[in-house]
XYZ file of C-alpha atoms in Angstrom:
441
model
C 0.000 0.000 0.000
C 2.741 2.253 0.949
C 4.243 1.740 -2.400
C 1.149 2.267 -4.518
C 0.603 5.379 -2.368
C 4.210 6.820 -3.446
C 3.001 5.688 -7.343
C -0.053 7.929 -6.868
C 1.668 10.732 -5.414
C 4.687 10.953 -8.019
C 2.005 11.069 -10.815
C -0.169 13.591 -8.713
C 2.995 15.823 -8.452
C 4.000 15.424 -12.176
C 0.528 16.310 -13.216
C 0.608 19.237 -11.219
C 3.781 20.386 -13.014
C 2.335 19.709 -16.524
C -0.548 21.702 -15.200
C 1.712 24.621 -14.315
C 3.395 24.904 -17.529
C 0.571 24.420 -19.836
C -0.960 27.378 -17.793
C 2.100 29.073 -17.871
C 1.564 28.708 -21.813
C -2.068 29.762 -21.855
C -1.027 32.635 -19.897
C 1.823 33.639 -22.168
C -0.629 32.851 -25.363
C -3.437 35.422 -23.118
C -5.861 31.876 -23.639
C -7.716 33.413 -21.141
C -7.439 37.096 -21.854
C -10.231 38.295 -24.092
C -9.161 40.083 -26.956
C -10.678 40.991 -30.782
C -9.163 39.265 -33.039
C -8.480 41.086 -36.465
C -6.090 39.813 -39.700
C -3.140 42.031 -40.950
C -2.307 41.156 -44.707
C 1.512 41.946 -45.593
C 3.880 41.201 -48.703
C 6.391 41.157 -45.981
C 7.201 41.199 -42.786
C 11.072 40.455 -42.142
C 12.966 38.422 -39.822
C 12.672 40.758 -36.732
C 9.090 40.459 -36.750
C 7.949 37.239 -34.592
C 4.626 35.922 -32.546
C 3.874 38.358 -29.606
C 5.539 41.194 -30.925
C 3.719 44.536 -29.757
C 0.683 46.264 -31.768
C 1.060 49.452 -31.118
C -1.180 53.017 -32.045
C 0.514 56.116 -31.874
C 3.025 54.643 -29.032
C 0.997 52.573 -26.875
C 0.504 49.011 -26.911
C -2.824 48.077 -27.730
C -2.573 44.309 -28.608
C 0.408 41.948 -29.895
C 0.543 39.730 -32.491
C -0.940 35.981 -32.062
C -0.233 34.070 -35.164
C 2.091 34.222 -38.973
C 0.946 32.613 -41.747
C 2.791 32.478 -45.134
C 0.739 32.627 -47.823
C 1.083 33.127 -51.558
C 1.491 37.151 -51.577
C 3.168 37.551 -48.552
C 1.951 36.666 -44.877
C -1.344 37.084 -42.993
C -0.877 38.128 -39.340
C -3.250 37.403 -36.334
C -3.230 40.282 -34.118
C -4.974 40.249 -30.956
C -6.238 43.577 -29.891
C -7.096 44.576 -26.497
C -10.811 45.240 -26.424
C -11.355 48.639 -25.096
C -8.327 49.496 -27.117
C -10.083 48.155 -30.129
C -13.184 50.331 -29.182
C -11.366 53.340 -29.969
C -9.692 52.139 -33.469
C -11.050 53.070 -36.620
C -12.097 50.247 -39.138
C -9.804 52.208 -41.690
C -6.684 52.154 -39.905
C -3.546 50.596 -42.228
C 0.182 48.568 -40.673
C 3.205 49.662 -40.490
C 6.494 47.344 -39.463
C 8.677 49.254 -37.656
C 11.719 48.609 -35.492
C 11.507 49.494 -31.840
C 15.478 50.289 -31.566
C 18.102 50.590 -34.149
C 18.628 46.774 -33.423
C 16.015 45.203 -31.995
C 13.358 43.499 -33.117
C 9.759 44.995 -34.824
C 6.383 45.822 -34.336
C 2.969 46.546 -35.409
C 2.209 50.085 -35.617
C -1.108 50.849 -36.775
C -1.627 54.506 -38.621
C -5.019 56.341 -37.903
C -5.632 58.332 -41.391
C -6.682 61.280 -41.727
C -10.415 60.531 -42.263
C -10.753 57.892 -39.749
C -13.887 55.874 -39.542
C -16.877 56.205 -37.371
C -16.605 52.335 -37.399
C -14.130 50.508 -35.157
C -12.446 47.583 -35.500
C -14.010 44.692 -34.327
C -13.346 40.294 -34.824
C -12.708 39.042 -38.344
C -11.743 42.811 -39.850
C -8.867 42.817 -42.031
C -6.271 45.594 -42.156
C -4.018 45.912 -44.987
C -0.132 47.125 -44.656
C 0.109 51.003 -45.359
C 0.876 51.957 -48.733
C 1.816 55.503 -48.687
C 4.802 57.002 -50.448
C 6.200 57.973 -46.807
C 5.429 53.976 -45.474
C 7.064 52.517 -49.048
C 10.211 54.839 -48.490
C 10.955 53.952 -45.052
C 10.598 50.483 -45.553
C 13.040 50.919 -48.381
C 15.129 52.535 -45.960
C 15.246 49.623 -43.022
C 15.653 47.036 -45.815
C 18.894 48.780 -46.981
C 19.491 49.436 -43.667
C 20.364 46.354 -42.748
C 22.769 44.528 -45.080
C 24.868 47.649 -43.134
C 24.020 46.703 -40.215
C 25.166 43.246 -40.676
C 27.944 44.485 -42.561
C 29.267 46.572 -39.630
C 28.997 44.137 -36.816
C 26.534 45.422 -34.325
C 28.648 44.493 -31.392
C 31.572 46.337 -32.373
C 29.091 49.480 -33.683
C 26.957 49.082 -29.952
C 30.445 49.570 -28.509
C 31.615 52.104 -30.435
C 28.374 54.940 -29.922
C 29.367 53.827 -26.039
C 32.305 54.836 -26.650
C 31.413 57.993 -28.118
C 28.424 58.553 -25.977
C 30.934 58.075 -22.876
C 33.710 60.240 -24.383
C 30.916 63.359 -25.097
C 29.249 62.767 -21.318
C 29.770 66.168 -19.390
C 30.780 68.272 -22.560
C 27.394 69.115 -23.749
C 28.113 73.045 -23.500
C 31.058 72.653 -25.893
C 29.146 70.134 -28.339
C 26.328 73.017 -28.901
C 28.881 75.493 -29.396
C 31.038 73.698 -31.704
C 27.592 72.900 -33.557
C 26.448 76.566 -33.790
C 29.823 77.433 -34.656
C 29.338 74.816 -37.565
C 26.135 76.525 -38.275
C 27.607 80.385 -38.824
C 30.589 78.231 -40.881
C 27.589 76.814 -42.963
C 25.633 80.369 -42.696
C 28.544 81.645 -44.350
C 29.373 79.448 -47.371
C 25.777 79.573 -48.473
C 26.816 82.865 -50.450
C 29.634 80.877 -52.274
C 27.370 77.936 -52.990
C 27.469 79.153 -56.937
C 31.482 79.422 -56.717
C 31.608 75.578 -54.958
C 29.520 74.078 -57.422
C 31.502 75.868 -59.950
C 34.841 74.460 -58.837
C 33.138 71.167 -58.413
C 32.470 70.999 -61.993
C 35.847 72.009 -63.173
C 37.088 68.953 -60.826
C 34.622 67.075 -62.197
C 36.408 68.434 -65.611
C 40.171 67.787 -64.438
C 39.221 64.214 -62.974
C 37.972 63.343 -66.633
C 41.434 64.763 -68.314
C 42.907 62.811 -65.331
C 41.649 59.838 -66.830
C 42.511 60.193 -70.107
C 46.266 60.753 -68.907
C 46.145 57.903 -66.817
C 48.001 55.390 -68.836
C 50.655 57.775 -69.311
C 51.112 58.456 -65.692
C 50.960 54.332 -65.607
C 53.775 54.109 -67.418
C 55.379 57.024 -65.741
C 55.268 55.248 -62.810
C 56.758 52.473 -64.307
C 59.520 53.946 -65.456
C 60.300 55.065 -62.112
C 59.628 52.051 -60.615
C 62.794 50.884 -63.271
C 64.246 54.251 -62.141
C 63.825 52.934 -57.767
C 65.137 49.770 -59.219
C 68.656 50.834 -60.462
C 69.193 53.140 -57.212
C 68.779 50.000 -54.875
C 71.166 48.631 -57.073
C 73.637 51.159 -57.051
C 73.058 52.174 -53.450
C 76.792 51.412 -52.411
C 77.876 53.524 -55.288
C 75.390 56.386 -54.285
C 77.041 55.966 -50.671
C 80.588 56.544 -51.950
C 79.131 59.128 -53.495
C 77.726 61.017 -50.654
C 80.703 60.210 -49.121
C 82.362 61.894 -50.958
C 80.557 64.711 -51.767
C 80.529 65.032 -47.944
C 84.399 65.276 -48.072
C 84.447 67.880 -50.565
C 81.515 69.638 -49.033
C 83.976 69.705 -46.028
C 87.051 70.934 -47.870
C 85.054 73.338 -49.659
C 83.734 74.536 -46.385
C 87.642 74.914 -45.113
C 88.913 76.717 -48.150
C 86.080 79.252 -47.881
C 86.801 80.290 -44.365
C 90.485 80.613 -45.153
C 90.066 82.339 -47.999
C 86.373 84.245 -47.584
C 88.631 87.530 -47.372
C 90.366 87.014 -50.423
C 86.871 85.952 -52.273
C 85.145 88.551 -51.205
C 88.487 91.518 -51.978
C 88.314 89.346 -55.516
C 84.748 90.058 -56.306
C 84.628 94.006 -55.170
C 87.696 94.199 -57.239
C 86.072 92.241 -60.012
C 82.734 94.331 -60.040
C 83.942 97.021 -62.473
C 84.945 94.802 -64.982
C 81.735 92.295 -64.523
C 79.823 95.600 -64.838
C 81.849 96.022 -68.426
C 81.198 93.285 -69.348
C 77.380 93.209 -68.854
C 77.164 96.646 -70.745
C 78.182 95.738 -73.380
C 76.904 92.264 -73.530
C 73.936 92.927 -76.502
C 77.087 93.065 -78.992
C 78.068 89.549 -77.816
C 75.417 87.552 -79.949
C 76.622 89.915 -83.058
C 79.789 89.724 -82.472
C 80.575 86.078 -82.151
C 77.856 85.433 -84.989
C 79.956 87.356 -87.263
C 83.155 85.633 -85.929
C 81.571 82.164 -86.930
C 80.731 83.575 -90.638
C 84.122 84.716 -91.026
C 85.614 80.814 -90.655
C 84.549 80.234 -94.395
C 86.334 83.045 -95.049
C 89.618 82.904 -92.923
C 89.552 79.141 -94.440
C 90.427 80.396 -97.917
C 92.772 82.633 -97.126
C 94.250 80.576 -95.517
C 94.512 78.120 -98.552
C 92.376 74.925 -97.075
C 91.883 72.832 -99.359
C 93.987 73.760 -102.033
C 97.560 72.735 -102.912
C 99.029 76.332 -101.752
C 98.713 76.639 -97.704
C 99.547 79.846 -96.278
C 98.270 83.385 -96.647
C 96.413 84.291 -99.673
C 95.320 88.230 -99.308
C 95.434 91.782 -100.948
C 96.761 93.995 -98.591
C 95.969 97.823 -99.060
C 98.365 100.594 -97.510
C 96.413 103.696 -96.875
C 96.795 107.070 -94.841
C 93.814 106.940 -92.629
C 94.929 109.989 -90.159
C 97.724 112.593 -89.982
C 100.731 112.629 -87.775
C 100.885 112.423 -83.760
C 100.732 116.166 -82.817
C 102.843 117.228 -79.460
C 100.339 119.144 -76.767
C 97.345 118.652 -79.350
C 97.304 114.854 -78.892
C 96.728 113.194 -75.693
C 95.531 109.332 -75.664
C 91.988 109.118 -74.007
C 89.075 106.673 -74.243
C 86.163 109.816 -74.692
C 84.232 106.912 -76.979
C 80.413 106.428 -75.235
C 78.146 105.076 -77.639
C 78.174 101.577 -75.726
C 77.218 97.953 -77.110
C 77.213 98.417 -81.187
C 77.837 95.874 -83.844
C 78.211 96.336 -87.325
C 76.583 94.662 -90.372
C 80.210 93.443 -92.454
C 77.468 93.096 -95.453
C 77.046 96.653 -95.823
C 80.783 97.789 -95.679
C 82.094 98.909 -98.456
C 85.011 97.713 -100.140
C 88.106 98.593 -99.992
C 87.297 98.258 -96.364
C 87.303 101.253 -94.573
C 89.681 102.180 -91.991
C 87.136 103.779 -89.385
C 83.683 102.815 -88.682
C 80.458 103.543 -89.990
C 79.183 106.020 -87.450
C 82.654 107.717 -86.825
C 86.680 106.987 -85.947
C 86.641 106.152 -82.250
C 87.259 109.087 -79.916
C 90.852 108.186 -78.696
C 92.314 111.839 -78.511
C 93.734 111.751 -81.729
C 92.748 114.316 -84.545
C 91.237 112.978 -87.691
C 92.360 114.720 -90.596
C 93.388 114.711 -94.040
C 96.885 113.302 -94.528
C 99.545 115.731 -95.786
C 100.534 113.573 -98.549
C 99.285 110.674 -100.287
C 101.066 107.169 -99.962
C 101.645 106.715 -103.506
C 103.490 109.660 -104.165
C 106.635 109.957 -105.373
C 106.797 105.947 -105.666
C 107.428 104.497 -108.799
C 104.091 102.135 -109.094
C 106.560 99.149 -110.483
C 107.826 98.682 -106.867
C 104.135 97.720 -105.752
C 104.149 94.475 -107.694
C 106.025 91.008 -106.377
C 105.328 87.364 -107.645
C 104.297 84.563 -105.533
C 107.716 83.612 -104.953
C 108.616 86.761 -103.245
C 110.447 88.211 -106.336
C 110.121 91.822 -107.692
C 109.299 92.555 -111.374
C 113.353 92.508 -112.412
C 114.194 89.252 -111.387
C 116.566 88.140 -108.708
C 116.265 87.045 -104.972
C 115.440 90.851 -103.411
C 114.974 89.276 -100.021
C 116.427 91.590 -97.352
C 117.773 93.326 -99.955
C 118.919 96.769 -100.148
C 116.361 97.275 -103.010
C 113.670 95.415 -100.303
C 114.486 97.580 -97.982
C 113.903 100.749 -99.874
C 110.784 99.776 -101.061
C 109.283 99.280 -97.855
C 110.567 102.498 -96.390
C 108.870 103.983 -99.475
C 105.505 101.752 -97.783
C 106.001 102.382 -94.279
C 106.767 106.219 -94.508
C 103.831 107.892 -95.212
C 101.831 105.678 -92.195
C 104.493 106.239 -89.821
C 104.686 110.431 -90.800
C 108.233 110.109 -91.819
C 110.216 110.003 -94.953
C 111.734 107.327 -96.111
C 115.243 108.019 -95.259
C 113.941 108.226 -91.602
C 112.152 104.481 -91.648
C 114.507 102.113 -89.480
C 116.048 99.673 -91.107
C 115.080 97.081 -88.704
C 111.874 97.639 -89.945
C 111.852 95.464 -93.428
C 112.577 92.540 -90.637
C 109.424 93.254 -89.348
C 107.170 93.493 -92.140
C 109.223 91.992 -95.007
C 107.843 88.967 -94.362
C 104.140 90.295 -94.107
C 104.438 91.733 -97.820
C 106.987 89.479 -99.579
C 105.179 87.514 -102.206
C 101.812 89.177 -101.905
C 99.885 91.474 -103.994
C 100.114 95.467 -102.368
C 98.227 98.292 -103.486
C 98.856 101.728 -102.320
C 96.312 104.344 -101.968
């Protein structure tokens, strides 16, 4: 008996515990709770929304929702509304799905319209899922919203706005300010809106011409990629380099504070004649231009390329001023005109003996000659063959005859007679003259 009695009582106690959680159950599933009873018909509904999630109208919870159904269009929700909240519902109300916190989980919110019905909701009504522009984009706007969400790890995001939230506590002053000090910042480009969407177009312009130069800046790249390449190689070389050019850098250093007096006496002394030089620097261009015309020139009288090197030219003797005058005379450089250069196309020939625009003011007086260089000389004395001879025949080299000849040449330049000429002098210019073709004006 005392057995059976122990049977009775385990089974009595796990009936009573069955009991308890199927009420527990009922209680959860408000079995016993009346409510109205109304269908919600959605295309759909999402993940986060699951059996008693909240109804709620205008904040408050009015119901939750008993049952989801799949069906072919979507799902059909059970909601069960609380009574004398359903009293006070219009029959035209429509669904939203919206989440109660940026991660949790959704519920029913039911939108009163703007007409609302004298009717109320009561069992068996049906209320269809708000189709509004506004309810259409902010769906839109949680289903994009949360491939980011996922994206971004909620966990890590959670701690991160605690983070934030715990870094900004107690600086709330300093927050406002810095926003209204964004807002006069803001204020204040407004008027250069025009001007910012101006340059944004022109980057819009250079990014395009950036693209269009991008293979080239590929292969610049490239190149200097090959460019890195050969300095890795030739690092140690670059090091002996810079070692190097440390040493001289060093020794360069030394010579320049040992000498810095002497560099520095050498420029002030030099200024004058770098200050010459840059005056007349225009003629340079001319100058050396003509210079480099003249090789042709200087090339043939010289003979190149023929079979008779050596000089090949007509000399002219001419009087081009009279004698040196004592106490009238006195060298000086008067001459101011600067940089000039002349054009050699447009002298004349016989060449003249002064230049274009005037004999250079030296101190000298230009004047007639007193006398003419080919006076008195017989005009046969002029004329010598290639070979150095004169018209009679015979070797006149340093001659007596020679010598007398070129006294006759020399005299009139040198503002003597020919008696007076040196006779040193034919050793001078004998050479110059001797088997070349002299005329005498």
């Amino acid at each position: 008996m005392r057995t059976l009695r122990r049977r009775l009582l385990g089974l009595l106690l796990i009936a009573v515990m069955v009991g308890g959680v199927a009420l527990s159950i009922a209680l959860y599933d408000k079995a016993f709770t009346p409510v109205v009873t109304v269908k919600l018909q959605a295309d759909k509904i999402g993940n986060q929304l699951i059996k008693q999630s909240d109804v709620k109208v205008r904040g408050l919870i009015v119901g939750s929702v008993q049952d989801i159904v799949a069906t072919d269009k979507g799902a059909e929700l059970t909601l069960a509304l609380q009574p004398e909240s359903a009293k006070l519902i219009p029959e035209n109300v429509s669904a939203r799905f919206l989440p109660k916190t940026l991660f949790g989980e959704r519920f029913v919110s039911l939108e009163i319209p703007k007409d609302p019905s004298a009717k109320t909701l009561s069992n068996g009504d049906v209320i269809p899922q708000d189709r509004t522009s506004n309810a259409v984009e902010l769906e839109q706007a949680f289903s994009h919203l949360m491939p980011v969400l996922q994206a971004v790890q909620p966990q890590k995001l959670s701690a991160t706005l605690t983070a934030i939230s715990t870094a900004l506590q107690g600086r709330g002053d300093q927050l406002g300010d810095t926003l209204s000090q964004l807002g006069t910042y803001i204020g204040e480009l407004n008027p250069h809106e025009p001007e910012l969407q101006h340059n944004l177009k022109a980057l819009a312009e250079f990014s395009d011409h950036l693209k269009d130069a991008a293979p080239d800046l590929v292969q610049s790249l490239d190149n200097l990629s090959t460019t890195t390449r050969t300095v890795v190689d030739e690092r140690q070389n670059l090091s002996n380099l810079y070692g190097s050019l440390t040493q001289a850098s060093v020794d360069l250093q030394t010579f320049l504070q040992n000498n810095k007096d002497n560099i520095i006496s050498l420029v002030d002394t030099a200024r004058p004649t770098a200050e010459l030089l840059a005056k007349y620097a225009p003629e340079y261009p001319c100058v050396i231009s003509q210079m480099a015309k003249n090789v042709p020139l200087i090339d043939q009288a010289l003979g190149k390329g023929t079979n008779q090197p050596g000089l090949h030219a007509t000399i002219e003797i001419i009087v081009p001023r009279a004698p040196y005058q004592a106490g009238k005379e006195e060298p000086r450089f008067d001459d101011k005109r600067g940089p000039r250069c002349y054009d050699i196309k447009d002298i004349p020939k016989p060449f003249p003996s002064e230049p274009p625009d005037g004999a250079f003011k030296d101190g000298t007086l230009h004047q007639a000659a007193p006398k003419s260089a080919g006076e008195g000389l017989n005009p046969a004395k002029f004329k010598a063959d290639a070979a150095g001879n004169g018209g009679s025949g015979g070797d006149l080299a340093y001659s007596t005859a020679e010598q007398g000849f070129l006294a006759d040449l020399l005299g009139p330049q040198l503002g003597m007679t020919a008696a007076d000429v040196p006779g040193w002098s034919s050793l001078l210019v004998g050479p110059l003259y001797r088997g070349a073709e002299v005329t005498v004006k």
